[in-house]
Amino acid sequence: MSEADVLVELRRVAPELPAALRRVSDEILADPAGSARGTIVDLAERCGTSASAVTRLARRLGFAGFPALRVAVAASASVGGAWDERVRREFTSDTTLAEVAEGLAVAQSRSVRETVAALDLTALDAAATAIARAGRVDVFGVAGSAIMAAELRMRLHGIGVPACVSADVHEGLTAAALQSAGDVTVGVSHRGNTRETLDVLRRARTGGASTVAITGYPQAPIGAISDHVLTTVSQQTTFRDGPLAARHSELTVVELLYVAVAQRTYDRSVHAMHATAEAVRTHLEGA
């Protein structure tokens, strides 16, 4: 784990941690600079836990112990801490619209930046290559994830990739049952444990199709049944919980995947974009 990535990774794994380790992670994320200034005992006392819990968290993140974790947190805090501290993350009825606007702007910008930093570009490359070569691409997501699934399908369709989208599990399973080797199914699930999405990916995989996951929790069940896992990182604020806060980071992954596919099918993509633009030109001009 690098110094630049430690807070990104900590934010990602925090929801999965045991209670004692979660208290330590929450404290570090709330005050990275302050957490890095004291000793392991100081941090444990602030969290109401033990020094051994702090050490376990450090090792969970890939560090030998607290000293290495403290150095990484201090370095990361020096890069982005001041930027975060000047805005409000918690909104009340008295929060001004200017404070809300600035807080959302920072949270969303940081989500995008941290998603790009944490993204496995090798997995993105492999997913894009599989989609570019696919005979058929199906995209599935339910509830809020259906929005991103539809967005990805629309992007792919616009560059000539034969893609379909569904948010109904019966439709999704029917599509997955018709997939075979050379096809691709993409599942979008923020928490990675949506039963319908998991069932669709499993069914597609049974037929030999490649599976791609877009998720904020790669260690959730969706990670184990996907050939290529594209991870998102979100920043929560009041009124924006995990799935809702993840939309901008999910859109970032969708856009990166779309561009990567377009690069691999360059001539076809350029032709398709020109053809589709010409097809709707008169309607856009109001003629």
Coordinates of C-alpha atoms in Angstrom, one line a residue:
M1 CA 0.0 0.0 0.0
S2 CA 1.5 3.3 -1.1
E3 CA 1.3 6.6 0.9
A4 CA -0.9 8.1 -1.8
D5 CA -3.4 5.3 -1.7
V6 CA -3.7 4.6 2.1
L7 CA -6.7 6.8 2.8
V8 CA -8.4 5.6 -0.4
E9 CA -8.0 2.0 0.6
L10 CA -9.0 2.8 4.2
R11 CA -12.2 4.4 3.1
R12 CA -13.0 1.5 0.8
V13 CA -12.5 -1.3 3.4
A14 CA -13.9 0.6 6.4
P15 CA -17.5 -0.7 6.1
E16 CA -16.2 -4.3 6.1
L17 CA -14.0 -4.0 9.3
P18 CA -14.8 -5.4 12.7
A19 CA -16.1 -2.8 15.2
A20 CA -12.8 -2.1 17.0
L21 CA -10.9 -1.6 13.7
R22 CA -13.8 0.4 12.3
R23 CA -13.5 2.9 15.2
V24 CA -9.8 3.3 14.4
S25 CA -10.5 3.8 10.7
D26 CA -13.2 6.3 11.3
E27 CA -10.9 8.3 13.5
I28 CA -8.1 8.3 10.9
L29 CA -10.4 9.3 8.2
A30 CA -12.0 12.1 10.3
D31 CA -8.6 13.5 11.3
P32 CA -5.7 12.1 9.3
A33 CA -3.2 14.7 10.4
G34 CA -4.1 14.4 14.1
S35 CA -4.1 10.6 14.0
A36 CA -0.6 10.6 12.5
R37 CA 0.9 13.0 15.1
G38 CA 0.5 10.8 18.2
T39 CA 1.6 7.4 19.4
I40 CA -0.2 4.1 18.9
V41 CA -1.5 4.4 22.5
D42 CA -2.8 8.0 21.8
L43 CA -4.7 6.8 18.8
A44 CA -6.1 3.8 20.6
E45 CA -7.3 5.9 23.5
R46 CA -9.0 8.4 21.2
C47 CA -10.9 5.4 19.6
G48 CA -11.7 3.7 22.8
T49 CA -9.9 0.6 21.7
S50 CA -6.6 -1.2 22.2
A51 CA -3.2 -0.7 20.6
S52 CA -3.5 -4.2 19.2
A53 CA -6.6 -3.1 17.3
V54 CA -4.5 -0.3 15.7
T55 CA -1.8 -2.8 14.7
R56 CA -4.3 -5.2 13.2
L57 CA -5.7 -2.4 11.1
A58 CA -2.2 -1.5 9.9
R59 CA -1.6 -5.1 8.9
R60 CA -5.0 -5.3 7.3
L61 CA -3.9 -2.4 5.0
G62 CA -0.6 -4.2 4.2
F63 CA 1.7 -2.3 6.6
A64 CA 4.2 -4.0 9.0
G65 CA 2.8 -2.0 11.9
F66 CA 1.6 1.4 13.1
P67 CA 4.8 3.3 12.4
A68 CA 4.6 2.6 8.7
L69 CA 0.9 3.3 8.7
R70 CA 1.4 6.6 10.5
V71 CA 4.0 7.8 7.9
A72 CA 1.6 6.9 5.0
V73 CA -1.3 8.7 6.7
A74 CA 0.8 11.8 7.4
A75 CA 1.9 11.9 3.8
S76 CA -1.6 11.5 2.4
A77 CA -3.0 14.1 4.8
S78 CA -0.4 16.6 3.7
V79 CA -1.6 16.2 0.1
G80 CA -5.3 16.4 0.5
G81 CA -6.2 17.1 4.2
A82 CA -6.4 20.8 4.0
W83 CA -8.6 20.7 1.0
D84 CA -11.1 18.5 2.9
E85 CA -11.0 20.4 6.2
R86 CA -12.2 23.7 4.7
V87 CA -15.6 22.3 3.7
R88 CA -18.5 20.7 5.5
R89 CA -19.4 17.0 5.0
E90 CA -22.3 17.1 7.4
F91 CA -25.3 19.2 6.4
T92 CA -28.1 20.4 8.8
S93 CA -31.1 22.6 8.3
D94 CA -28.9 25.6 9.0
T95 CA -26.2 24.8 6.5
T96 CA -26.1 27.5 3.8
L97 CA -26.5 26.6 0.2
A98 CA -23.0 27.9 -0.5
E99 CA -21.6 25.4 2.1
V100 CA -23.7 22.6 0.6
A101 CA -22.5 23.4 -2.9
E102 CA -18.8 23.5 -1.9
G103 CA -19.1 20.4 0.2
L104 CA -20.7 18.4 -2.7
A105 CA -18.2 19.7 -5.2
V106 CA -15.3 18.6 -3.0
A107 CA -16.9 15.2 -2.2
Q108 CA -17.6 14.5 -5.9
S109 CA -14.3 15.7 -7.1
R110 CA -12.5 13.6 -4.6
S111 CA -14.6 10.5 -5.4
V112 CA -13.5 10.8 -9.1
R113 CA -9.8 11.4 -8.2
E114 CA -9.7 8.5 -5.7
T115 CA -11.5 6.2 -8.0
V116 CA -9.0 6.8 -10.8
A117 CA -6.1 6.3 -8.3
A118 CA -7.5 3.0 -7.0
L119 CA -8.7 1.6 -10.3
D120 CA -7.0 -1.5 -11.6
L121 CA -6.0 -0.4 -15.1
T122 CA -5.0 -4.0 -16.0
A123 CA -8.6 -5.1 -15.3
L124 CA -10.0 -2.1 -17.2
D125 CA -7.8 -3.0 -20.2
A126 CA -8.9 -6.6 -20.1
A127 CA -12.6 -5.7 -19.7
A128 CA -12.4 -3.2 -22.6
T129 CA -10.7 -5.8 -24.8
A130 CA -13.4 -8.4 -24.0
I131 CA -16.2 -6.0 -24.8
A132 CA -14.6 -4.8 -28.0
R133 CA -14.3 -8.4 -29.2
A134 CA -17.7 -9.5 -27.9
G135 CA -20.5 -10.8 -30.1
R136 CA -23.0 -9.5 -27.6
V137 CA -22.8 -7.4 -24.4
D138 CA -25.5 -7.4 -21.7
V139 CA -25.4 -4.9 -18.9
F140 CA -27.4 -5.5 -15.7
G141 CA -28.2 -3.5 -12.6
V142 CA -31.2 -2.9 -10.3
A143 CA -32.5 0.2 -8.4
G144 CA -29.9 3.0 -8.5
S145 CA -27.4 0.8 -10.3
A146 CA -29.8 0.5 -13.2
I147 CA -29.0 4.1 -14.0
M148 CA -25.3 3.4 -14.5
A149 CA -26.1 0.2 -16.4
A150 CA -28.3 2.1 -18.8
E151 CA -25.6 4.8 -19.2
L152 CA -23.0 2.2 -20.2
R153 CA -25.3 0.5 -22.6
M154 CA -26.1 3.9 -24.3
R155 CA -22.4 4.7 -24.6
L156 CA -21.6 1.3 -26.1
H157 CA -24.6 1.4 -28.4
G158 CA -23.4 4.8 -29.8
I159 CA -20.1 3.4 -31.0
G160 CA -21.6 0.3 -32.6
V161 CA -21.2 -2.3 -29.8
P162 CA -24.2 -4.6 -29.8
A163 CA -25.3 -4.0 -26.2
C164 CA -28.5 -4.6 -24.2
V165 CA -29.5 -3.5 -20.7
S166 CA -32.0 -4.8 -18.2
A167 CA -33.1 -4.0 -14.7
D168 CA -35.6 -6.9 -14.3
V169 CA -34.1 -10.1 -13.0
H170 CA -36.2 -12.3 -15.3
E171 CA -35.0 -10.3 -18.4
G172 CA -31.5 -10.4 -17.0
L173 CA -31.5 -14.1 -16.5
T174 CA -33.1 -14.7 -19.9
A175 CA -30.3 -12.7 -21.6
A176 CA -27.6 -14.4 -19.5
A177 CA -29.0 -17.8 -20.5
L178 CA -28.3 -16.9 -24.1
Q179 CA -24.8 -15.9 -23.6
S180 CA -21.8 -18.0 -24.5
A181 CA -18.1 -17.9 -25.0
G182 CA -17.1 -14.6 -26.6
D183 CA -20.0 -12.7 -25.0
V184 CA -19.8 -10.3 -22.0
T185 CA -22.1 -9.5 -19.1
V186 CA -21.4 -6.4 -17.0
G187 CA -23.0 -6.2 -13.6
V188 CA -23.3 -2.9 -11.7
S189 CA -23.7 -3.2 -7.9
H190 CA -22.3 -0.7 -5.4
R191 CA -22.2 -3.0 -2.4
G192 CA -21.5 -6.1 -4.5
N193 CA -24.1 -8.3 -2.9
T194 CA -27.3 -7.6 -4.8
R195 CA -28.8 -11.0 -5.3
E196 CA -30.3 -10.3 -8.7
T197 CA -27.1 -9.1 -10.1
L198 CA -25.1 -12.0 -8.7
D199 CA -27.6 -14.5 -10.2
V200 CA -27.3 -12.9 -13.6
L201 CA -23.5 -12.9 -13.6
R202 CA -23.4 -16.5 -12.4
R203 CA -25.8 -17.6 -15.2
A204 CA -23.8 -15.8 -17.8
R205 CA -20.6 -17.3 -16.6
T206 CA -22.2 -20.8 -16.7
G207 CA -22.6 -20.3 -20.5
G208 CA -18.9 -19.3 -20.9
A209 CA -19.4 -15.6 -21.1
S210 CA -16.9 -13.1 -19.6
T211 CA -18.1 -11.2 -16.6
V212 CA -17.3 -7.6 -15.5
A213 CA -18.2 -6.0 -12.2
I214 CA -18.5 -2.3 -11.4
T215 CA -18.6 -2.1 -7.6
G216 CA -17.4 -0.3 -4.5
Y217 CA -16.7 -3.6 -2.7
P218 CA -14.5 -5.9 -4.7
Q219 CA -14.2 -8.3 -1.8
A220 CA -18.0 -8.8 -1.8
P221 CA -19.5 -11.8 -3.6
I222 CA -19.5 -10.0 -6.9
G223 CA -15.7 -10.0 -7.0
A224 CA -15.5 -13.8 -6.7
I225 CA -17.8 -14.4 -9.7
S226 CA -16.4 -11.7 -12.0
D227 CA -13.5 -12.1 -14.4
H228 CA -12.7 -8.3 -14.3
V229 CA -13.5 -6.1 -11.3
L230 CA -13.6 -2.3 -11.7
T231 CA -13.6 -0.7 -8.2
T232 CA -15.2 2.7 -7.3
V233 CA -14.5 4.9 -4.3
S234 CA -17.2 7.2 -3.0
Q235 CA -17.4 10.1 -0.6
Q236 CA -20.5 10.3 1.6
T237 CA -22.2 13.4 3.0
T238 CA -25.5 14.0 4.7
F239 CA -28.4 12.9 2.5
R240 CA -25.9 11.0 0.2
D241 CA -25.4 7.4 1.4
G242 CA -23.1 4.8 -0.1
P243 CA -25.0 3.9 -3.3
L244 CA -26.1 7.5 -4.0
A245 CA -22.6 8.9 -3.2
A246 CA -21.1 6.4 -5.6
R247 CA -22.8 7.7 -8.8
H248 CA -20.0 10.0 -9.8
S249 CA -17.3 7.4 -9.3
E250 CA -19.4 4.8 -11.1
L251 CA -19.8 7.3 -14.0
T252 CA -16.1 7.8 -14.1
V253 CA -15.5 4.0 -14.5
V254 CA -18.3 3.9 -17.2
E255 CA -16.6 6.7 -19.1
L256 CA -13.2 5.1 -18.9
L257 CA -14.5 1.8 -20.0
Y258 CA -16.4 3.4 -22.9
V259 CA -13.3 5.3 -24.1
A260 CA -11.1 2.2 -23.8
V261 CA -13.6 0.2 -25.9
A262 CA -13.8 3.0 -28.5
Q263 CA -10.0 3.1 -28.8
R264 CA -9.9 -0.7 -29.5
T265 CA -12.6 -0.3 -32.2
Y266 CA -11.4 3.1 -33.4
D267 CA -12.6 3.0 -37.1
R268 CA -15.9 1.4 -36.2
S269 CA -16.5 3.9 -33.4
V270 CA -15.7 7.0 -35.4
H271 CA -17.9 5.8 -38.2
A272 CA -20.8 5.0 -35.8
M273 CA -20.4 8.4 -34.1
H274 CA -20.6 10.3 -37.4
A275 CA -23.5 8.2 -38.6
T276 CA -25.6 8.6 -35.4
A277 CA -24.8 12.3 -35.2
E278 CA -26.0 12.7 -38.8
A279 CA -29.1 10.7 -38.2
V280 CA -30.4 13.1 -35.5
R281 CA -28.9 16.3 -36.8
T282 CA -32.2 17.7 -38.3
H283 CA -34.0 17.0 -35.0
L284 CA -31.3 18.8 -33.0
E285 CA -31.6 21.8 -35.3
G286 CA -35.3 21.9 -35.0
A287 CA -36.0 21.3 -38.6

